[in-house]
């Protein structure tokens, strides 16, 4: 009986477990995770912070699934060390997890830039249910919050705080919102829509320091102006978790280097999801992690499958605003493109050699999925 050990119960790890089970009914599939909650949707964490969903609503795999699939899930377990010769992982309490084949689905952590005051109380990032719980608790009775980073997650988390009755300011280093998903014109329309909802934006602004001794009292920008804040939420990107890969001595770059079969440079060791990069690419998005988990699981169980690049696409999940974008959005309008705009709609289709390579749909996202299907990665 083959023993499969999966570290991480996010979408990559859980999808891998499912793929393994489809091919190998008898093997022992074990998942370990530091978290206290079975596989849940990180995408829905802003809804949880807003109070519109509770933990049960965002859990994707309940206990029954693990029982039915005969997958052993170990919560609250931190793997500290792995011996690739003996093929055994060891947790913080000294418990051993022997394996024949290993998957590092260790995901990513929220990057917090080294800004003075970032260690002050009430400074957060949103990555896990535990983070969300801390944010919810700290947001009780406060008036002002500042989100640092005007990307998708920053805007969604900001909206969650807005729904809790808090005034939300967003500080963005670029001179427009969603610099990776929108061009200047699209961003201007989105900014207006969100200002109408109550957001306050500081664009082209850099955070100098976070003020306050024990708890946040304000955010000082490099212009010298200070934003009144009782809470700060960083949304300044993620970094792959590499600590176990480094201990194992497998090749790493920004993420764990894997081939299209999701194999690392270590024999019998696979990696997938936010932790892994294929051909130098890692978008750190859900569909990519899911597909890599699927491919890794198949190959771990003796099947044969290759990861094919995906077109990165994203939707802003803020009620009342329809926004989706995918592929190359042609920020500088250098490629062939068609634009359709009204006061409330901005649509841009980008083409290269006649083929669609990117799109922005703001105000009306009808047909988005169909357009993405026609795009090549
Ligand atoms: C708030 C939020 C909103 C998002 N919204 C979107 C969206 O709208 N669209 C989209 O495409 N993507 C979105 N993403 C990104 C998406 O959720 C991630 O790309 C995806 O969850 C990555 O899955 P993963 O399985 O690779 O890693 P993760 O989900 O990060 O899971 C890794 C797990 O491994 C565990 N782990 C790591 N090291 C150890 C160890 N040593 N011992 C034990 N356990 C360990 C971690 O605790 C974690 O539970 C969002 C992310 C967040 C945080």
Coordinates of C-alpha atoms and ligand atoms in Angstrom, one line a residue:
X1 CA 0.0 0.0 0.0
X2 CA 1.5 3.3 -1.1
X3 CA 1.6 6.1 1.4
X4 CA 0.9 9.6 0.1
X5 CA 1.7 12.6 2.3
X6 CA 0.3 16.0 1.4
X7 CA 1.4 19.1 3.3
X8 CA -1.2 21.8 3.0
X9 CA -5.0 21.5 2.8
X10 CA -5.7 24.4 0.4
X11 CA -7.1 23.9 -3.1
X12 CA -3.9 22.4 -4.4
X13 CA -3.5 19.8 -1.7
X14 CA -7.1 18.8 -1.5
X15 CA -7.5 18.5 -5.3
X16 CA -4.4 16.3 -5.3
X17 CA -5.9 14.0 -2.7
X18 CA -9.0 13.7 -4.8
X19 CA -7.0 12.9 -7.9
X20 CA -5.0 10.3 -6.0
X21 CA -8.1 8.6 -4.7
X22 CA -9.6 8.4 -8.1
X23 CA -6.6 6.3 -9.3
X24 CA -5.6 4.5 -6.2
X25 CA -8.5 3.2 -3.9
X26 CA -6.1 1.5 -1.5
X27 CA -3.3 3.9 -0.8
X28 CA -3.1 5.7 2.5
X29 CA -3.7 9.4 1.8
X30 CA -2.7 11.8 4.6
X31 CA -3.1 15.6 4.6
X32 CA -1.6 17.8 7.3
X33 CA -2.2 21.5 7.8
X34 CA -1.4 24.1 10.3
X35 CA -4.9 25.5 10.1
X36 CA -7.8 24.5 12.3
X37 CA -10.4 24.4 9.5
X38 CA -10.9 21.7 6.8
X39 CA -10.5 22.9 3.1
X40 CA -12.3 26.2 2.7
X41 CA -12.6 29.0 0.1
X42 CA -10.0 31.7 0.7
X43 CA -11.9 33.6 -2.0
X44 CA -14.8 34.0 0.4
X45 CA -12.8 35.3 3.3
X46 CA -13.9 38.9 2.6
X47 CA -17.5 37.7 2.9
X48 CA -16.7 36.1 6.2
X49 CA -15.0 39.3 7.4
X50 CA -18.1 41.3 6.3
X51 CA -20.3 39.0 8.3
X52 CA -22.4 37.9 5.3
X53 CA -21.1 34.2 5.6
X54 CA -20.0 32.2 8.5
X55 CA -17.2 29.6 8.6
X56 CA -19.5 26.7 7.8
X57 CA -20.7 28.5 4.6
X58 CA -17.1 28.8 3.3
X59 CA -16.0 25.3 4.1
X60 CA -15.8 23.3 0.8
X61 CA -15.0 19.9 2.2
X62 CA -16.9 18.8 5.3
X63 CA -15.9 15.8 7.6
X64 CA -18.1 13.5 5.5
X65 CA -16.0 14.0 2.4
X66 CA -12.8 13.0 4.2
X67 CA -14.5 9.9 5.6
X68 CA -16.1 8.9 2.2
X69 CA -12.8 9.4 0.4
X70 CA -10.8 7.7 3.1
X71 CA -8.5 10.6 3.4
X72 CA -6.9 11.3 6.8
X73 CA -6.9 15.0 7.6
X74 CA -4.7 16.3 10.4
X75 CA -5.6 19.8 11.5
X76 CA -3.3 22.1 13.7
X77 CA -0.2 20.2 12.6
X78 CA 2.9 22.2 11.7
X79 CA 5.5 20.2 9.8
X80 CA 8.9 21.4 10.9
X81 CA 11.2 18.9 9.3
X82 CA 11.4 16.3 6.6
X83 CA 14.1 13.6 6.1
X84 CA 14.1 12.8 2.3
X85 CA 16.3 9.7 2.9
X86 CA 14.1 8.1 5.5
X87 CA 11.0 9.6 3.8
X88 CA 9.5 10.9 7.0
X89 CA 8.1 14.3 8.0
X90 CA 8.1 15.4 11.6
X91 CA 5.7 17.9 13.2
X92 CA 6.4 20.4 15.9
X93 CA 5.4 18.0 18.6
X94 CA 7.8 15.3 17.3
X95 CA 5.1 13.1 15.7
X96 CA 6.3 11.3 12.5
X97 CA 4.5 11.0 9.2
X98 CA 6.2 8.4 7.0
X99 CA 5.5 8.5 3.2
X100 CA 6.4 7.0 -0.1
X101 CA 5.5 10.1 -2.1
X102 CA 5.3 13.7 -0.9
X103 CA 3.4 16.8 -2.1
X104 CA 4.4 20.2 -0.9
X105 CA 1.1 22.2 -1.3
X106 CA 2.3 24.7 1.3
X107 CA 0.9 27.8 -0.5
X108 CA 1.9 31.3 0.2
X109 CA 2.0 33.9 3.0
X110 CA 1.0 37.5 2.9
X111 CA 3.9 39.8 2.3
X112 CA 4.1 42.8 4.6
X113 CA 6.7 45.4 3.6
X114 CA 9.2 46.5 6.2
X115 CA 7.4 49.7 7.0
X116 CA 8.0 51.4 10.4
X117 CA 5.2 50.5 12.8
X118 CA 4.0 47.4 10.9
X119 CA 4.4 45.4 14.1
X120 CA 2.0 47.6 16.0
X121 CA -1.3 46.2 17.3
X122 CA -4.3 46.1 14.9
X123 CA -2.1 45.7 11.8
X124 CA -3.2 42.7 9.8
X125 CA -3.2 40.8 6.4
X126 CA -6.0 38.5 5.3
X127 CA -5.0 35.0 4.4
X128 CA -6.6 32.6 6.7
X129 CA -9.8 32.1 8.8
X130 CA -7.6 32.8 11.8
X131 CA -6.6 36.2 10.3
X132 CA -10.3 36.9 9.5
X133 CA -11.2 36.2 13.1
X134 CA -8.6 38.6 14.4
X135 CA -9.7 41.3 12.0
X136 CA -13.4 40.9 13.0
X137 CA -12.5 41.1 16.6
X138 CA -10.3 44.2 16.1
X139 CA -12.9 45.9 14.0
X140 CA -15.5 46.0 16.8
X141 CA -16.3 49.6 17.7
X142 CA -13.6 51.2 15.5
X143 CA -14.2 54.1 13.0
X144 CA -11.4 54.1 10.5
X145 CA -9.4 51.5 8.6
X146 CA -6.7 51.9 6.1
X147 CA -6.0 49.2 3.4
X148 CA -2.5 49.4 2.0
X149 CA -2.6 48.0 -1.5
X150 CA -5.3 48.8 -4.1
X151 CA -5.3 45.4 -5.8
X152 CA -8.3 43.0 -6.0
X153 CA -7.9 41.5 -2.5
X154 CA -7.3 45.0 -1.0
X155 CA -10.5 46.3 -2.5
X156 CA -12.5 43.2 -1.5
X157 CA -11.2 43.3 2.1
X158 CA -11.8 47.0 2.2
X159 CA -15.4 46.5 1.1
X160 CA -15.8 43.9 3.9
X161 CA -14.7 46.5 6.4
X162 CA -17.0 49.1 4.8
X163 CA -19.9 46.7 5.3
X164 CA -19.0 46.6 9.0
X165 CA -19.7 50.3 9.1
X166 CA -16.1 51.4 9.1
X167 CA -14.7 54.3 7.0
X168 CA -12.1 52.8 4.6
X169 CA -9.2 54.5 3.0
X170 CA -7.0 52.7 0.4
X171 CA -3.4 53.6 -0.2
X172 CA -2.0 52.6 -3.6
X173 CA 1.5 53.1 -4.8
X174 CA 0.4 53.2 -8.4
X175 CA -1.6 56.2 -9.7
X176 CA -4.6 53.9 -10.4
X177 CA -6.5 51.1 -8.9
X178 CA -6.0 47.4 -9.9
X179 CA -2.8 48.2 -11.8
X180 CA -2.5 44.5 -12.9
X181 CA -6.1 44.2 -14.1
X182 CA -7.1 47.6 -15.4
X183 CA -5.7 50.2 -17.7
X184 CA -6.0 54.0 -16.9
X185 CA -9.5 54.5 -18.3
X186 CA -11.0 51.4 -16.7
X187 CA -9.4 52.2 -13.4
X188 CA -10.8 55.8 -13.4
X189 CA -14.3 54.4 -13.9
X190 CA -13.9 51.9 -11.1
X191 CA -12.5 54.5 -8.8
X192 CA -15.6 56.7 -9.3
X193 CA -17.9 53.7 -8.7
X194 CA -16.1 52.8 -5.4
X195 CA -15.9 56.4 -4.2
X196 CA -19.7 56.5 -4.6
X197 CA -19.8 53.5 -2.3
X198 CA -17.8 55.5 0.3
X199 CA -14.2 54.4 -0.3
X200 CA -11.5 57.1 0.1
X201 CA -8.5 56.6 -2.2
X202 CA -4.9 57.8 -1.9
X203 CA -3.3 57.0 -5.3
X204 CA 0.3 57.4 -6.2
X205 CA 1.0 57.4 -2.5
X206 CA 3.6 55.7 -0.4
X207 CA 3.1 54.7 3.2
X208 CA 5.9 56.2 5.3
X209 CA 5.0 54.7 8.7
X210 CA 2.2 53.4 10.8
X211 CA 1.6 55.6 13.8
X212 CA 0.6 54.4 17.3
X213 CA 2.4 52.8 20.2
X214 CA 0.4 49.8 21.2
X215 CA -2.4 50.1 18.6
X216 CA -2.6 51.8 15.2
X217 CA -3.5 55.5 15.4
X218 CA -2.8 56.6 11.9
X219 CA -1.0 56.0 8.7
X220 CA 1.6 58.6 7.6
X221 CA 2.2 59.0 3.8
X222 CA 5.4 60.2 2.3
X223 CA 3.6 63.4 1.4
X224 CA 3.5 64.0 5.2
X225 CA -0.3 63.7 5.4
X226 CA -1.8 61.4 8.0
X227 CA -4.8 59.2 7.5
X228 CA -6.8 58.6 10.7
X229 CA -6.8 54.8 11.3
X230 CA -7.6 52.4 14.0
X231 CA -6.8 49.4 11.9
X232 CA -4.4 48.7 9.0
X233 CA -4.8 45.9 6.5
X234 CA -1.9 45.1 4.3
X235 CA -2.7 43.7 0.9
X236 CA 0.7 43.9 -0.7
X237 CA 1.0 40.6 -2.4
X238 CA 2.0 37.1 -1.4
X239 CA 5.2 35.1 -1.4
X240 CA 5.5 31.3 -1.8
X241 CA 6.3 29.3 1.3
X242 CA 9.6 27.7 0.7
X243 CA 10.9 26.7 4.2
X244 CA 10.2 22.9 3.8
X245 CA 11.5 22.8 0.2
X246 CA 14.7 24.5 1.3
X247 CA 15.1 22.0 4.2
X248 CA 14.6 19.2 1.6
X249 CA 17.2 20.8 -0.6
X250 CA 15.0 20.8 -3.7
X251 CA 15.5 23.6 -6.3
X252 CA 13.7 26.8 -5.5
X253 CA 13.5 30.2 -7.1
X254 CA 10.8 32.6 -6.2
X255 CA 8.7 29.4 -5.7
X256 CA 9.5 25.7 -5.7
X257 CA 10.7 24.8 -9.2
X258 CA 8.7 22.0 -10.8
X259 CA 8.3 20.4 -14.2
X260 CA 5.0 20.1 -16.1
X261 CA 4.4 16.8 -14.1
X262 CA 4.7 18.9 -10.9
X263 CA 7.8 17.1 -9.9
X264 CA 10.5 19.0 -7.9
X265 CA 14.2 18.2 -8.3
X266 CA 13.8 15.7 -5.4
X267 CA 12.9 12.2 -6.2
X268 CA 9.2 11.4 -5.3
X269 CA 8.7 14.9 -4.1
X270 CA 6.0 17.0 -5.9
X271 CA 4.8 20.6 -5.4
X272 CA 1.7 22.5 -6.5
X273 CA -0.3 25.7 -6.1
X274 CA 1.0 29.0 -4.8
X275 CA 4.1 27.3 -3.6
X276 CA 5.2 26.1 -7.0
X277 CA 6.3 27.6 -10.3
X278 CA 6.2 25.9 -13.7
X279 CA 8.5 27.5 -16.4
X280 CA 9.1 30.5 -14.1
X281 CA 5.4 31.3 -13.9
X282 CA 3.2 31.4 -10.8
X283 CA 0.2 33.6 -10.8
X284 CA -0.9 32.6 -7.3
X285 CA -4.5 32.2 -8.2
X286 CA -7.1 29.6 -7.4
X287 CA -7.6 27.9 -10.8
X288 CA -3.9 27.5 -11.3
X289 CA -3.4 25.9 -7.9
X290 CA -6.4 23.6 -8.5
X291 CA -5.2 22.4 -11.8
X292 CA -1.6 21.9 -10.5
X293 CA -3.0 19.9 -7.6
X294 CA -5.0 17.7 -10.0
X295 CA -2.0 17.1 -12.2
X296 CA 0.3 16.4 -9.2
X297 CA -2.2 13.9 -7.7
X298 CA -2.5 12.0 -11.0
X299 CA 1.3 11.7 -11.4
X300 CA 1.8 10.8 -7.7
X301 CA -0.6 7.9 -8.1
X302 CA 1.2 6.5 -11.2
X303 CA -0.9 8.2 -13.9
X304 CA 0.5 10.6 -16.6
X305 CA -0.7 14.2 -16.9
X306 CA 1.0 17.5 -17.7
X307 CA 0.1 20.9 -16.5
X308 CA -0.9 23.3 -19.3
X309 CA -0.6 27.0 -18.8
X310 CA -3.8 28.8 -17.9
X311 CA -4.9 32.3 -18.9
X312 CA -4.9 34.3 -15.7
X313 CA -8.3 35.8 -15.1
X314 CA -9.9 37.5 -12.2
X315 CA -13.2 39.0 -11.0
X316 CA -13.7 41.7 -8.4
X317 CA -16.2 40.4 -5.9
X318 CA -17.8 43.6 -4.6
X319 CA -21.6 43.7 -4.7
X320 CA -22.9 46.2 -7.2
X321 CA -19.7 46.3 -9.3
X322 CA -19.2 43.9 -12.2
X323 CA -15.6 43.7 -13.1
X324 CA -13.6 40.9 -14.7
X325 CA -10.3 41.0 -16.6
X326 CA -8.1 38.4 -18.2
X327 CA -4.8 37.9 -20.0
X328 CA -2.8 40.8 -21.4
X329 CA -4.8 44.0 -20.7
X330 CA -2.5 46.1 -22.8
X331 CA -1.9 48.8 -20.1
X332 CA -0.2 51.2 -22.5
X333 CA -2.5 50.6 -25.4
X334 CA 0.3 49.4 -27.6
X335 CA -1.6 46.4 -29.1
X336 CA -4.6 46.2 -31.4
X337 CA -7.7 46.8 -29.2
X338 CA -11.4 47.6 -29.3
X339 CA -13.0 49.7 -26.7
X340 CA -16.7 50.2 -25.9
X341 CA -17.6 52.7 -23.2
X342 CA -20.6 54.5 -21.7
X343 CA -20.9 56.3 -18.4
X344 CA -21.2 53.0 -16.6
X345 CA -19.5 50.5 -18.8
X346 CA -15.9 50.1 -20.0
X347 CA -15.1 47.1 -22.2
X348 CA -11.7 46.5 -23.9
X349 CA -10.8 43.5 -26.1
X350 CA -7.0 43.2 -26.8
X351 CA -5.8 41.3 -29.9
X352 CA -2.4 40.1 -31.1
X353 CA -2.1 38.9 -34.7
X354 CA -5.9 38.9 -34.9
X355 CA -6.4 36.6 -31.8
X356 CA -7.9 37.8 -28.5
X357 CA -5.1 37.9 -25.8
X358 CA -6.8 39.9 -23.1
X359 CA -9.9 41.7 -22.0
X360 CA -11.3 44.1 -19.4
X361 CA -15.1 44.1 -18.7
X362 CA -16.3 46.7 -16.2
X363 CA -20.0 47.4 -15.6
X364 CA -21.1 44.4 -17.7
X365 CA -19.3 41.1 -17.6
X366 CA -21.7 39.2 -19.9
X367 CA -19.8 36.8 -22.1
X368 CA -16.6 37.0 -20.1
X369 CA -16.1 33.2 -19.7
X370 CA -16.7 32.6 -23.4
X371 CA -14.1 35.2 -24.3
X372 CA -11.6 33.7 -21.9
X373 CA -12.2 30.3 -23.4
X374 CA -11.0 31.6 -26.8
X375 CA -7.8 33.0 -25.4
X376 CA -4.5 31.1 -25.5
X377 CA -2.1 31.0 -22.5
Ligands
LIG1 C1 -8.6 36.6 0.8 C2 -8.2 36.0 -0.5 C3 -8.9 36.1 -1.6 C4 -8.6 35.5 -2.8 N1 -9.4 35.7 -3.9 C5 -9.0 35.0 -5.1 C6 -9.9 35.1 -6.2 O1 -10.9 35.8 -6.2 N2 -9.5 34.4 -7.3 C7 -8.4 33.6 -7.4 O2 -8.1 33.0 -8.4 N3 -7.6 33.5 -6.3 C8 -7.9 34.2 -5.1 N4 -7.0 34.1 -4.0 C9 -5.8 33.3 -4.2 C10 -6.1 31.8 -3.9 O3 -6.9 31.7 -2.8 C11 -4.8 31.0 -3.8 O4 -4.2 31.1 -5.1 C12 -5.1 29.6 -3.5 O5 -5.8 29.4 -2.3 C13 -3.7 28.8 -3.3 O6 -4.0 27.5 -2.9 P1 -2.8 26.6 -2.4 O7 -3.5 25.3 -2.1 O8 -1.7 26.6 -3.3 O9 -2.3 27.2 -1.0 P2 -3.0 27.7 0.3 O10 -4.5 27.9 0.1 O11 -2.2 28.9 0.8 O12 -2.8 26.5 1.3 C14 -1.6 26.1 1.8 C15 -1.8 25.5 3.2 O13 -0.6 24.9 3.6 C16 -0.4 25.0 5.0 N5 1.0 24.9 5.3 C17 2.1 25.6 4.8 N6 3.2 25.1 5.4 C18 2.9 24.2 6.3 C19 3.6 23.4 7.2 N7 4.9 23.5 7.3 N8 2.9 22.5 8.0 C20 1.6 22.4 7.9 N9 0.8 23.1 7.0 C21 1.4 24.0 6.2 C22 -0.9 26.5 5.2 O14 -1.2 26.7 6.5 C23 -2.2 26.5 4.3 O15 -3.3 26.0 4.9 C24 -7.4 34.7 -2.9 C25 -6.6 34.6 -1.7 C26 -7.0 35.2 -0.5 C27 -6.1 35.0 0.7

